[in-house]
Amino acid sequence: MQKPLTFLSSLALAAAVALPVAAQDEPGVDTVVATVNDTEITLGHMLVARATLPQQYQQLPDDVLFQGILDQLVQQTALADSFTGELPPRVTLSIENETRSLTAGEAIEGVMAEDVSDEELQAAYDAQYKDAEPEQEFNASHILVETKEEADAIKAELEGGADFAEVAKEKSTGPSGPGGGSLGWFGPGMMVPEFEEAVAGMEAGGVSEPVETQFGWHVIKLNETRTGEAPALEDVREELETQVRQTKVQTAIESLTEAAKVDRSAAEGIDPTVLKNTEWLN
């Protein structure tokens, strides 16, 4: 299947020519920027084309980007006008699928844009945090080295009275080394399982035996523990609003699908492997 002209080729030409764009009074989405035969190309067409470009193209200078997109649309329109005969199924079906997808997306955007009431927000907060068990949180430091022999030597050095933070600064290979090995506060699931298991079995002020993880060998000091409290509603408002909206979308999808007159009987008995028959689309 022939590929359309690439945006890159248009941009290469535009970069070389870099033609100035004629100024217009209060341009808008319906402003016509070019005509090809009897087909109008508008700023709206250009805006949509720009929005679908990869990020590296969107960062190009405005004049180069403008001319490149315009060239692309002009070339595509001229090519489309030259086409004769009936479009193959892959094109007409793609247009139908794209229209369906974009229209459904607009319906979803409409649901997502609905206001979230204080009552809905409070209900979401209560569901997630009201009855949640308080989690144990840990404040720990560690010294990370490559081998067990190094870790054993460090453990012995600490037992001999060496200062943990100073040893970490001198010998730890981890990014926390310059800070004395401090990892700050963390809760369940924030560390690799072996590290978390070791910390959970320690007493505050204790230093562990060497612990192996995917990063190497750790000697861990547990500084403090505390019981984590649920966050204030305002601290998680944005996250909860997104959750509520997503729930609304899912509810709307299920409700609309259930209310629609759907008959899937025609699909029964069809061999699923027919989806491999891409030659039907030619």
PDB file of C-alpha atoms in Angstrom:
ATOM      1  CA  MET A   1       0.000   0.000   0.000  1.00  0.00           C
ATOM      2  CA  GLN A   2       1.395   3.386  -0.991  1.00  0.00           C
ATOM      3  CA  LYS A   3       2.155   5.753   1.887  1.00  0.00           C
ATOM      4  CA  PRO A   4       1.059   9.432   1.690  1.00  0.00           C
ATOM      5  CA  LEU A   5       3.613  12.192   1.505  1.00  0.00           C
ATOM      6  CA  THR A   6       5.330  12.500   4.846  1.00  0.00           C
ATOM      7  CA  PHE A   7       5.188  15.596   6.998  1.00  0.00           C
ATOM      8  CA  LEU A   8       8.976  15.420   7.262  1.00  0.00           C
ATOM      9  CA  SER A   9       9.419  15.901   3.514  1.00  0.00           C
ATOM     10  CA  SER A  10       7.095  18.900   3.568  1.00  0.00           C
ATOM     11  CA  LEU A  11       8.952  20.425   6.472  1.00  0.00           C
ATOM     12  CA  ALA A  12      12.290  19.937   4.770  1.00  0.00           C
ATOM     13  CA  LEU A  13      11.019  21.919   1.820  1.00  0.00           C
ATOM     14  CA  ALA A  14       9.420  24.536   4.071  1.00  0.00           C
ATOM     15  CA  ALA A  15      12.618  24.988   6.049  1.00  0.00           C
ATOM     16  CA  ALA A  16      14.503  25.698   2.832  1.00  0.00           C
ATOM     17  CA  VAL A  17      11.927  28.158   1.495  1.00  0.00           C
ATOM     18  CA  ALA A  18      10.589  29.605   4.798  1.00  0.00           C
ATOM     19  CA  LEU A  19       8.048  31.786   3.005  1.00  0.00           C
ATOM     20  CA  PRO A  20       6.490  34.567   5.120  1.00  0.00           C
ATOM     21  CA  VAL A  21       2.835  34.176   6.077  1.00  0.00           C
ATOM     22  CA  ALA A  22       0.549  36.960   4.983  1.00  0.00           C
ATOM     23  CA  ALA A  23      -1.122  38.697   7.881  1.00  0.00           C
ATOM     24  CA  GLN A  24      -4.918  38.474   8.160  1.00  0.00           C
ATOM     25  CA  ASP A  25      -7.472  40.368  10.229  1.00  0.00           C
ATOM     26  CA  GLU A  26      -8.669  38.299  13.164  1.00  0.00           C
ATOM     27  CA  PRO A  27      -8.154  34.845  11.646  1.00  0.00           C
ATOM     28  CA  GLY A  28     -10.338  32.017  12.968  1.00  0.00           C
ATOM     29  CA  VAL A  29     -10.996  28.340  12.533  1.00  0.00           C
ATOM     30  CA  ASP A  30     -12.987  28.977   9.314  1.00  0.00           C
ATOM     31  CA  THR A  31     -10.397  31.278   7.768  1.00  0.00           C
ATOM     32  CA  VAL A  32      -9.467  29.960   4.321  1.00  0.00           C
ATOM     33  CA  VAL A  33      -5.710  29.760   3.838  1.00  0.00           C
ATOM     34  CA  ALA A  34      -5.654  28.043   0.442  1.00  0.00           C
ATOM     35  CA  THR A  35      -7.869  26.540  -2.230  1.00  0.00           C
ATOM     36  CA  VAL A  36      -6.978  23.553  -4.340  1.00  0.00           C
ATOM     37  CA  ASN A  37      -9.241  23.337  -7.369  1.00  0.00           C
ATOM     38  CA  ASP A  38     -12.577  23.940  -5.599  1.00  0.00           C
ATOM     39  CA  THR A  39     -11.566  22.609  -2.180  1.00  0.00           C
ATOM     40  CA  GLU A  40     -10.941  25.065   0.632  1.00  0.00           C
ATOM     41  CA  ILE A  41      -8.250  24.530   3.250  1.00  0.00           C
ATOM     42  CA  THR A  42      -8.865  26.409   6.492  1.00  0.00           C
ATOM     43  CA  LEU A  43      -6.912  27.293   9.594  1.00  0.00           C
ATOM     44  CA  GLY A  44      -9.077  24.725  11.344  1.00  0.00           C
ATOM     45  CA  HIS A  45      -7.678  21.993   9.106  1.00  0.00           C
ATOM     46  CA  MET A  46      -4.172  23.201   9.925  1.00  0.00           C
ATOM     47  CA  LEU A  47      -4.850  23.287  13.672  1.00  0.00           C
ATOM     48  CA  VAL A  48      -6.084  19.693  13.648  1.00  0.00           C
ATOM     49  CA  ALA A  49      -3.083  18.607  11.584  1.00  0.00           C
ATOM     50  CA  ARG A  50      -0.685  20.309  13.998  1.00  0.00           C
ATOM     51  CA  ALA A  51      -2.334  18.731  17.052  1.00  0.00           C
ATOM     52  CA  THR A  52      -1.634  15.250  15.703  1.00  0.00           C
ATOM     53  CA  LEU A  53       2.059  15.839  14.964  1.00  0.00           C
ATOM     54  CA  PRO A  54       4.788  14.117  17.027  1.00  0.00           C
ATOM     55  CA  GLN A  55       6.255  16.331  19.733  1.00  0.00           C
ATOM     56  CA  GLN A  56       9.564  16.856  17.937  1.00  0.00           C
ATOM     57  CA  TYR A  57       7.757  18.509  15.002  1.00  0.00           C
ATOM     58  CA  GLN A  58       5.594  20.702  17.237  1.00  0.00           C
ATOM     59  CA  GLN A  59       8.753  22.289  18.622  1.00  0.00           C
ATOM     60  CA  LEU A  60       9.842  23.609  15.211  1.00  0.00           C
ATOM     61  CA  PRO A  61       9.758  27.369  14.514  1.00  0.00           C
ATOM     62  CA  ASP A  62       6.233  28.665  13.870  1.00  0.00           C
ATOM     63  CA  ASP A  63       6.946  29.860  10.327  1.00  0.00           C
ATOM     64  CA  VAL A  64       8.474  26.539   9.293  1.00  0.00           C
ATOM     65  CA  LEU A  65       5.642  24.605  10.941  1.00  0.00           C
ATOM     66  CA  PHE A  66       2.961  26.762   9.308  1.00  0.00           C
ATOM     67  CA  GLN A  67       4.415  26.406   5.827  1.00  0.00           C
ATOM     68  CA  GLY A  68       5.079  22.688   6.256  1.00  0.00           C
ATOM     69  CA  ILE A  69       1.508  21.917   7.346  1.00  0.00           C
ATOM     70  CA  LEU A  70       0.053  24.069   4.572  1.00  0.00           C
ATOM     71  CA  ASP A  71       2.206  22.337   1.951  1.00  0.00           C
ATOM     72  CA  GLN A  72       1.179  18.962   3.323  1.00  0.00           C
ATOM     73  CA  LEU A  73      -2.546  19.764   3.123  1.00  0.00           C
ATOM     74  CA  VAL A  74      -2.241  21.258  -0.359  1.00  0.00           C
ATOM     75  CA  GLN A  75      -0.383  18.194  -1.634  1.00  0.00           C
ATOM     76  CA  GLN A  76      -2.859  15.810   0.002  1.00  0.00           C
ATOM     77  CA  THR A  77      -5.803  17.694  -1.486  1.00  0.00           C
ATOM     78  CA  ALA A  78      -4.288  17.661  -4.972  1.00  0.00           C
ATOM     79  CA  LEU A  79      -3.629  13.929  -4.660  1.00  0.00           C
ATOM     80  CA  ALA A  80      -7.131  13.272  -3.359  1.00  0.00           C
ATOM     81  CA  ASP A  81      -8.618  15.175  -6.312  1.00  0.00           C
ATOM     82  CA  SER A  82      -6.622  13.015  -8.704  1.00  0.00           C
ATOM     83  CA  PHE A  83      -8.096   9.791  -7.308  1.00  0.00           C
ATOM     84  CA  THR A  84     -10.677   8.107  -9.498  1.00  0.00           C
ATOM     85  CA  GLY A  85     -12.894   5.142  -8.887  1.00  0.00           C
ATOM     86  CA  GLU A  86     -14.240   3.793  -5.603  1.00  0.00           C
ATOM     87  CA  LEU A  87     -12.298   3.995  -2.359  1.00  0.00           C
ATOM     88  CA  PRO A  88     -11.165   0.593  -1.074  1.00  0.00           C
ATOM     89  CA  PRO A  89     -12.918  -0.787   2.032  1.00  0.00           C
ATOM     90  CA  ARG A  90      -9.869  -0.084   4.236  1.00  0.00           C
ATOM     91  CA  VAL A  91     -10.364   3.648   3.628  1.00  0.00           C
ATOM     92  CA  THR A  92     -14.139   3.872   3.998  1.00  0.00           C
ATOM     93  CA  LEU A  93     -14.124   1.598   7.051  1.00  0.00           C
ATOM     94  CA  SER A  94     -11.257   3.561   8.601  1.00  0.00           C
ATOM     95  CA  ILE A  95     -13.244   6.776   8.140  1.00  0.00           C
ATOM     96  CA  GLU A  96     -16.270   5.185   9.813  1.00  0.00           C
ATOM     97  CA  ASN A  97     -14.200   3.878  12.728  1.00  0.00           C
ATOM     98  CA  GLU A  98     -12.436   7.220  13.156  1.00  0.00           C
ATOM     99  CA  THR A  99     -15.737   9.112  13.118  1.00  0.00           C
ATOM    100  CA  ARG A 100     -17.187   6.712  15.669  1.00  0.00           C
ATOM    101  CA  SER A 101     -14.111   6.993  17.889  1.00  0.00           C
ATOM    102  CA  LEU A 102     -13.929  10.786  17.768  1.00  0.00           C
ATOM    103  CA  THR A 103     -17.663  11.173  18.426  1.00  0.00           C
ATOM    104  CA  ALA A 104     -17.504   8.768  21.363  1.00  0.00           C
ATOM    105  CA  GLY A 105     -14.515  10.716  22.654  1.00  0.00           C
ATOM    106  CA  GLU A 106     -16.562  13.919  22.607  1.00  0.00           C
ATOM    107  CA  ALA A 107     -19.297  12.197  24.606  1.00  0.00           C
ATOM    108  CA  ILE A 108     -16.698  11.117  27.174  1.00  0.00           C
ATOM    109  CA  GLU A 109     -15.271  14.636  27.340  1.00  0.00           C
ATOM    110  CA  GLY A 110     -18.759  15.902  28.091  1.00  0.00           C
ATOM    111  CA  VAL A 111     -19.069  13.562  31.063  1.00  0.00           C
ATOM    112  CA  MET A 112     -15.539  14.377  32.290  1.00  0.00           C
ATOM    113  CA  ALA A 113     -16.350  18.093  32.165  1.00  0.00           C
ATOM    114  CA  GLU A 114     -19.276  17.764  34.576  1.00  0.00           C
ATOM    115  CA  ASP A 115     -18.787  19.397  37.956  1.00  0.00           C
ATOM    116  CA  VAL A 116     -17.934  17.172  40.916  1.00  0.00           C
ATOM    117  CA  SER A 117     -20.063  18.083  43.919  1.00  0.00           C
ATOM    118  CA  ASP A 118     -18.719  18.340  47.454  1.00  0.00           C
ATOM    119  CA  GLU A 119     -20.914  15.390  48.385  1.00  0.00           C
ATOM    120  CA  GLU A 120     -19.430  13.220  45.642  1.00  0.00           C
ATOM    121  CA  LEU A 121     -15.933  14.263  46.650  1.00  0.00           C
ATOM    122  CA  GLN A 122     -16.550  13.480  50.314  1.00  0.00           C
ATOM    123  CA  ALA A 123     -18.035  10.102  49.429  1.00  0.00           C
ATOM    124  CA  ALA A 124     -14.976   9.231  47.352  1.00  0.00           C
ATOM    125  CA  TYR A 125     -12.688  10.340  50.171  1.00  0.00           C
ATOM    126  CA  ASP A 126     -14.582   8.285  52.766  1.00  0.00           C
ATOM    127  CA  ALA A 127     -14.560   5.205  50.546  1.00  0.00           C
ATOM    128  CA  GLN A 128     -10.801   5.364  50.162  1.00  0.00           C
ATOM    129  CA  TYR A 129      -9.613   6.617  53.529  1.00  0.00           C
ATOM    130  CA  LYS A 130     -12.306   6.497  56.238  1.00  0.00           C
ATOM    131  CA  ASP A 131     -11.997   2.816  57.130  1.00  0.00           C
ATOM    132  CA  ALA A 132      -8.449   2.296  55.874  1.00  0.00           C
ATOM    133  CA  GLU A 133      -6.070   0.718  58.352  1.00  0.00           C
ATOM    134  CA  PRO A 134      -3.261   3.086  59.385  1.00  0.00           C
ATOM    135  CA  GLU A 135       0.004   2.129  57.702  1.00  0.00           C
ATOM    136  CA  GLN A 136       3.357   1.880  59.414  1.00  0.00           C
ATOM    137  CA  GLU A 137       5.913   4.285  57.970  1.00  0.00           C
ATOM    138  CA  PHE A 138       9.667   4.106  58.348  1.00  0.00           C
ATOM    139  CA  ASN A 139      12.552   6.538  58.386  1.00  0.00           C
ATOM    140  CA  ALA A 140      15.741   4.691  57.499  1.00  0.00           C
ATOM    141  CA  SER A 141      19.278   5.131  56.223  1.00  0.00           C
ATOM    142  CA  HIS A 142      21.400   2.627  54.346  1.00  0.00           C
ATOM    143  CA  ILE A 143      24.876   1.958  53.071  1.00  0.00           C
ATOM    144  CA  LEU A 144      24.912   0.305  49.645  1.00  0.00           C
ATOM    145  CA  VAL A 145      27.904  -1.693  48.364  1.00  0.00           C
ATOM    146  CA  GLU A 146      28.466  -4.247  45.629  1.00  0.00           C
ATOM    147  CA  THR A 147      29.500  -7.362  47.568  1.00  0.00           C
ATOM    148  CA  LYS A 148      28.542  -9.180  50.751  1.00  0.00           C
ATOM    149  CA  GLU A 149      32.167  -9.059  51.886  1.00  0.00           C
ATOM    150  CA  GLU A 150      32.098  -5.247  51.788  1.00  0.00           C
ATOM    151  CA  ALA A 151      28.761  -5.202  53.614  1.00  0.00           C
ATOM    152  CA  ASP A 152      30.073  -7.575  56.322  1.00  0.00           C
ATOM    153  CA  ALA A 153      33.125  -5.347  56.817  1.00  0.00           C
ATOM    154  CA  ILE A 154      30.908  -2.267  57.153  1.00  0.00           C
ATOM    155  CA  LYS A 155      28.638  -4.041  59.633  1.00  0.00           C
ATOM    156  CA  ALA A 156      31.694  -4.911  61.753  1.00  0.00           C
ATOM    157  CA  GLU A 157      32.952  -1.337  61.499  1.00  0.00           C
ATOM    158  CA  LEU A 158      29.618   0.001  62.768  1.00  0.00           C
ATOM    159  CA  GLU A 159      29.569  -2.503  65.624  1.00  0.00           C
ATOM    160  CA  GLY A 160      32.989  -1.149  66.564  1.00  0.00           C
ATOM    161  CA  GLY A 161      31.494   2.298  67.085  1.00  0.00           C
ATOM    162  CA  ALA A 162      31.845   3.958  63.658  1.00  0.00           C
ATOM    163  CA  ASP A 163      29.330   6.681  62.833  1.00  0.00           C
ATOM    164  CA  PHE A 164      26.740   5.375  60.353  1.00  0.00           C
ATOM    165  CA  ALA A 165      26.342   8.635  58.424  1.00  0.00           C
ATOM    166  CA  GLU A 166      30.101   9.122  58.064  1.00  0.00           C
ATOM    167  CA  VAL A 167      30.603   5.562  56.815  1.00  0.00           C
ATOM    168  CA  ALA A 168      27.743   6.060  54.334  1.00  0.00           C
ATOM    169  CA  LYS A 169      29.325   9.233  52.994  1.00  0.00           C
ATOM    170  CA  GLU A 170      32.660   7.456  52.575  1.00  0.00           C
ATOM    171  CA  LYS A 171      31.630   4.046  51.247  1.00  0.00           C
ATOM    172  CA  SER A 172      28.016   3.930  50.023  1.00  0.00           C
ATOM    173  CA  THR A 173      27.633   3.650  46.242  1.00  0.00           C
ATOM    174  CA  GLY A 174      23.978   4.718  46.313  1.00  0.00           C
ATOM    175  CA  PRO A 175      22.743   8.231  45.513  1.00  0.00           C
ATOM    176  CA  SER A 176      21.871   8.747  49.193  1.00  0.00           C
ATOM    177  CA  GLY A 177      25.519   8.277  50.231  1.00  0.00           C
ATOM    178  CA  PRO A 178      26.500  11.967  50.226  1.00  0.00           C
ATOM    179  CA  GLY A 179      23.543  12.621  52.530  1.00  0.00           C
ATOM    180  CA  GLY A 180      24.699  10.090  55.081  1.00  0.00           C
ATOM    181  CA  GLY A 181      22.564   7.329  53.551  1.00  0.00           C
ATOM    182  CA  SER A 182      19.285   8.942  54.597  1.00  0.00           C
ATOM    183  CA  LEU A 183      16.223   7.688  52.707  1.00  0.00           C
ATOM    184  CA  GLY A 184      13.688   9.793  54.592  1.00  0.00           C
ATOM    185  CA  TRP A 185      10.201   8.515  55.314  1.00  0.00           C
ATOM    186  CA  PHE A 186       8.600   5.767  53.237  1.00  0.00           C
ATOM    187  CA  GLY A 187       5.631   3.448  53.512  1.00  0.00           C
ATOM    188  CA  PRO A 188       4.634  -0.014  52.294  1.00  0.00           C
ATOM    189  CA  GLY A 189       5.337  -0.685  48.631  1.00  0.00           C
ATOM    190  CA  MET A 190       7.822   2.144  48.202  1.00  0.00           C
ATOM    191  CA  MET A 191      10.934  -0.030  48.534  1.00  0.00           C
ATOM    192  CA  VAL A 192      11.895  -3.342  46.932  1.00  0.00           C
ATOM    193  CA  PRO A 193      10.434  -6.306  48.865  1.00  0.00           C
ATOM    194  CA  GLU A 194      13.708  -7.529  50.413  1.00  0.00           C
ATOM    195  CA  PHE A 195      14.526  -4.070  51.757  1.00  0.00           C
ATOM    196  CA  GLU A 196      11.007  -3.484  53.065  1.00  0.00           C
ATOM    197  CA  GLU A 197      10.888  -6.892  54.767  1.00  0.00           C
ATOM    198  CA  ALA A 198      14.172  -6.232  56.533  1.00  0.00           C
ATOM    199  CA  VAL A 199      13.059  -2.808  57.777  1.00  0.00           C
ATOM    200  CA  ALA A 200       9.684  -4.103  58.971  1.00  0.00           C
ATOM    201  CA  GLY A 201      11.457  -6.586  61.250  1.00  0.00           C
ATOM    202  CA  MET A 202      13.764  -4.039  62.875  1.00  0.00           C
ATOM    203  CA  GLU A 203      13.554  -1.926  66.024  1.00  0.00           C
ATOM    204  CA  ALA A 204      14.138   1.817  65.870  1.00  0.00           C
ATOM    205  CA  GLY A 205      17.845   2.539  66.271  1.00  0.00           C
ATOM    206  CA  GLY A 206      18.873  -0.918  65.084  1.00  0.00           C
ATOM    207  CA  VAL A 207      21.279  -1.787  62.290  1.00  0.00           C
ATOM    208  CA  SER A 208      20.561  -4.751  60.044  1.00  0.00           C
ATOM    209  CA  GLU A 209      22.703  -7.613  58.874  1.00  0.00           C
ATOM    210  CA  PRO A 210      23.635  -7.253  55.175  1.00  0.00           C
ATOM    211  CA  VAL A 211      20.546  -7.415  52.955  1.00  0.00           C
ATOM    212  CA  GLU A 212      20.770  -8.304  49.262  1.00  0.00           C
ATOM    213  CA  THR A 213      18.492  -6.677  46.667  1.00  0.00           C
ATOM    214  CA  GLN A 214      18.694  -6.134  42.918  1.00  0.00           C
ATOM    215  CA  PHE A 215      20.802  -3.033  43.616  1.00  0.00           C
ATOM    216  CA  GLY A 216      23.492  -4.732  45.683  1.00  0.00           C
ATOM    217  CA  TRP A 217      24.106  -5.263  49.403  1.00  0.00           C
ATOM    218  CA  HIS A 218      22.623  -2.946  52.017  1.00  0.00           C
ATOM    219  CA  VAL A 219      23.389  -2.290  55.642  1.00  0.00           C
ATOM    220  CA  ILE A 220      20.298  -0.581  56.998  1.00  0.00           C
ATOM    221  CA  LYS A 221      19.709   1.604  60.024  1.00  0.00           C
ATOM    222  CA  LEU A 222      16.117   2.168  61.129  1.00  0.00           C
ATOM    223  CA  ASN A 223      15.924   5.674  62.537  1.00  0.00           C
ATOM    224  CA  GLU A 224      12.257   6.043  63.443  1.00  0.00           C
ATOM    225  CA  THR A 225       8.812   4.583  62.855  1.00  0.00           C
ATOM    226  CA  ARG A 226       5.409   6.217  62.875  1.00  0.00           C
ATOM    227  CA  THR A 227       1.808   5.451  62.031  1.00  0.00           C
ATOM    228  CA  GLY A 228       0.808   7.123  58.810  1.00  0.00           C
ATOM    229  CA  GLU A 229      -2.317   9.255  58.881  1.00  0.00           C
ATOM    230  CA  ALA A 230      -4.859   9.615  56.097  1.00  0.00           C
ATOM    231  CA  PRO A 231      -4.192  12.695  53.961  1.00  0.00           C
ATOM    232  CA  ALA A 232      -6.456  15.707  54.279  1.00  0.00           C
ATOM    233  CA  LEU A 233      -9.204  15.874  51.690  1.00  0.00           C
ATOM    234  CA  GLU A 234      -7.779  19.050  50.176  1.00  0.00           C
ATOM    235  CA  ASP A 235      -4.418  17.349  49.647  1.00  0.00           C
ATOM    236  CA  VAL A 236      -6.002  14.655  47.454  1.00  0.00           C
ATOM    237  CA  ARG A 237      -8.848  16.720  45.970  1.00  0.00           C
ATOM    238  CA  GLU A 238      -7.501  16.685  42.411  1.00  0.00           C
ATOM    239  CA  GLU A 239      -6.855  12.938  42.491  1.00  0.00           C
ATOM    240  CA  LEU A 240     -10.325  12.237  43.891  1.00  0.00           C
ATOM    241  CA  GLU A 241     -12.035  14.506  41.348  1.00  0.00           C
ATOM    242  CA  THR A 242     -10.378  12.541  38.558  1.00  0.00           C
ATOM    243  CA  GLN A 243     -11.513   9.268  40.139  1.00  0.00           C
ATOM    244  CA  VAL A 244     -15.095  10.516  40.435  1.00  0.00           C
ATOM    245  CA  ARG A 245     -15.132  11.647  36.813  1.00  0.00           C
ATOM    246  CA  GLN A 246     -13.683   8.343  35.623  1.00  0.00           C
ATOM    247  CA  THR A 247     -16.348   6.494  37.589  1.00  0.00           C
ATOM    248  CA  LYS A 248     -19.000   8.678  35.975  1.00  0.00           C
ATOM    249  CA  VAL A 249     -17.613   7.867  32.540  1.00  0.00           C
ATOM    250  CA  GLN A 250     -17.645   4.135  33.228  1.00  0.00           C
ATOM    251  CA  THR A 251     -21.181   4.358  34.621  1.00  0.00           C
ATOM    252  CA  ALA A 252     -22.315   6.310  31.563  1.00  0.00           C
ATOM    253  CA  ILE A 253     -20.743   3.784  29.193  1.00  0.00           C
ATOM    254  CA  GLU A 254     -22.409   0.869  30.961  1.00  0.00           C
ATOM    255  CA  SER A 255     -25.761   2.656  31.213  1.00  0.00           C
ATOM    256  CA  LEU A 256     -25.836   3.781  27.583  1.00  0.00           C
ATOM    257  CA  THR A 257     -24.743   0.377  26.317  1.00  0.00           C
ATOM    258  CA  GLU A 258     -27.387  -1.332  28.429  1.00  0.00           C
ATOM    259  CA  ALA A 259     -30.088   1.064  27.193  1.00  0.00           C
ATOM    260  CA  ALA A 260     -29.089   0.707  23.535  1.00  0.00           C
ATOM    261  CA  LYS A 261     -30.734  -1.874  21.303  1.00  0.00           C
ATOM    262  CA  VAL A 262     -27.780  -4.221  20.857  1.00  0.00           C
ATOM    263  CA  ASP A 263     -28.064  -7.450  18.881  1.00  0.00           C
ATOM    264  CA  ARG A 264     -24.867  -9.501  18.759  1.00  0.00           C
ATOM    265  CA  SER A 265     -26.488 -12.658  17.396  1.00  0.00           C
ATOM    266  CA  ALA A 266     -25.008 -12.113  13.929  1.00  0.00           C
ATOM    267  CA  ALA A 267     -21.519 -12.568  15.406  1.00  0.00           C
ATOM    268  CA  GLU A 268     -22.317 -15.968  16.873  1.00  0.00           C
ATOM    269  CA  GLY A 269     -20.703 -18.850  15.077  1.00  0.00           C
ATOM    270  CA  ILE A 270     -18.178 -16.729  13.205  1.00  0.00           C
ATOM    271  CA  ASP A 271     -14.649 -18.101  13.433  1.00  0.00           C
ATOM    272  CA  PRO A 272     -12.539 -15.462  15.254  1.00  0.00           C
ATOM    273  CA  THR A 273      -9.622 -16.158  12.914  1.00  0.00           C
ATOM    274  CA  VAL A 274     -11.456 -14.262  10.149  1.00  0.00           C
ATOM    275  CA  LEU A 275      -9.935 -11.101  11.621  1.00  0.00           C
ATOM    276  CA  LYS A 276      -6.681 -12.180  10.002  1.00  0.00           C
ATOM    277  CA  ASN A 277      -8.174 -11.844   6.530  1.00  0.00           C
ATOM    278  CA  THR A 278      -6.787  -8.367   5.868  1.00  0.00           C
ATOM    279  CA  GLU A 279      -6.924  -8.997   2.107  1.00  0.00           C
ATOM    280  CA  TRP A 280     -10.653  -8.281   2.350  1.00  0.00           C
ATOM    281  CA  LEU A 281      -9.776  -4.618   2.909  1.00  0.00           C
ATOM    282  CA  ASN A 282      -8.059  -4.143  -0.443  1.00  0.00           C
TER     283      ASN A 282
END
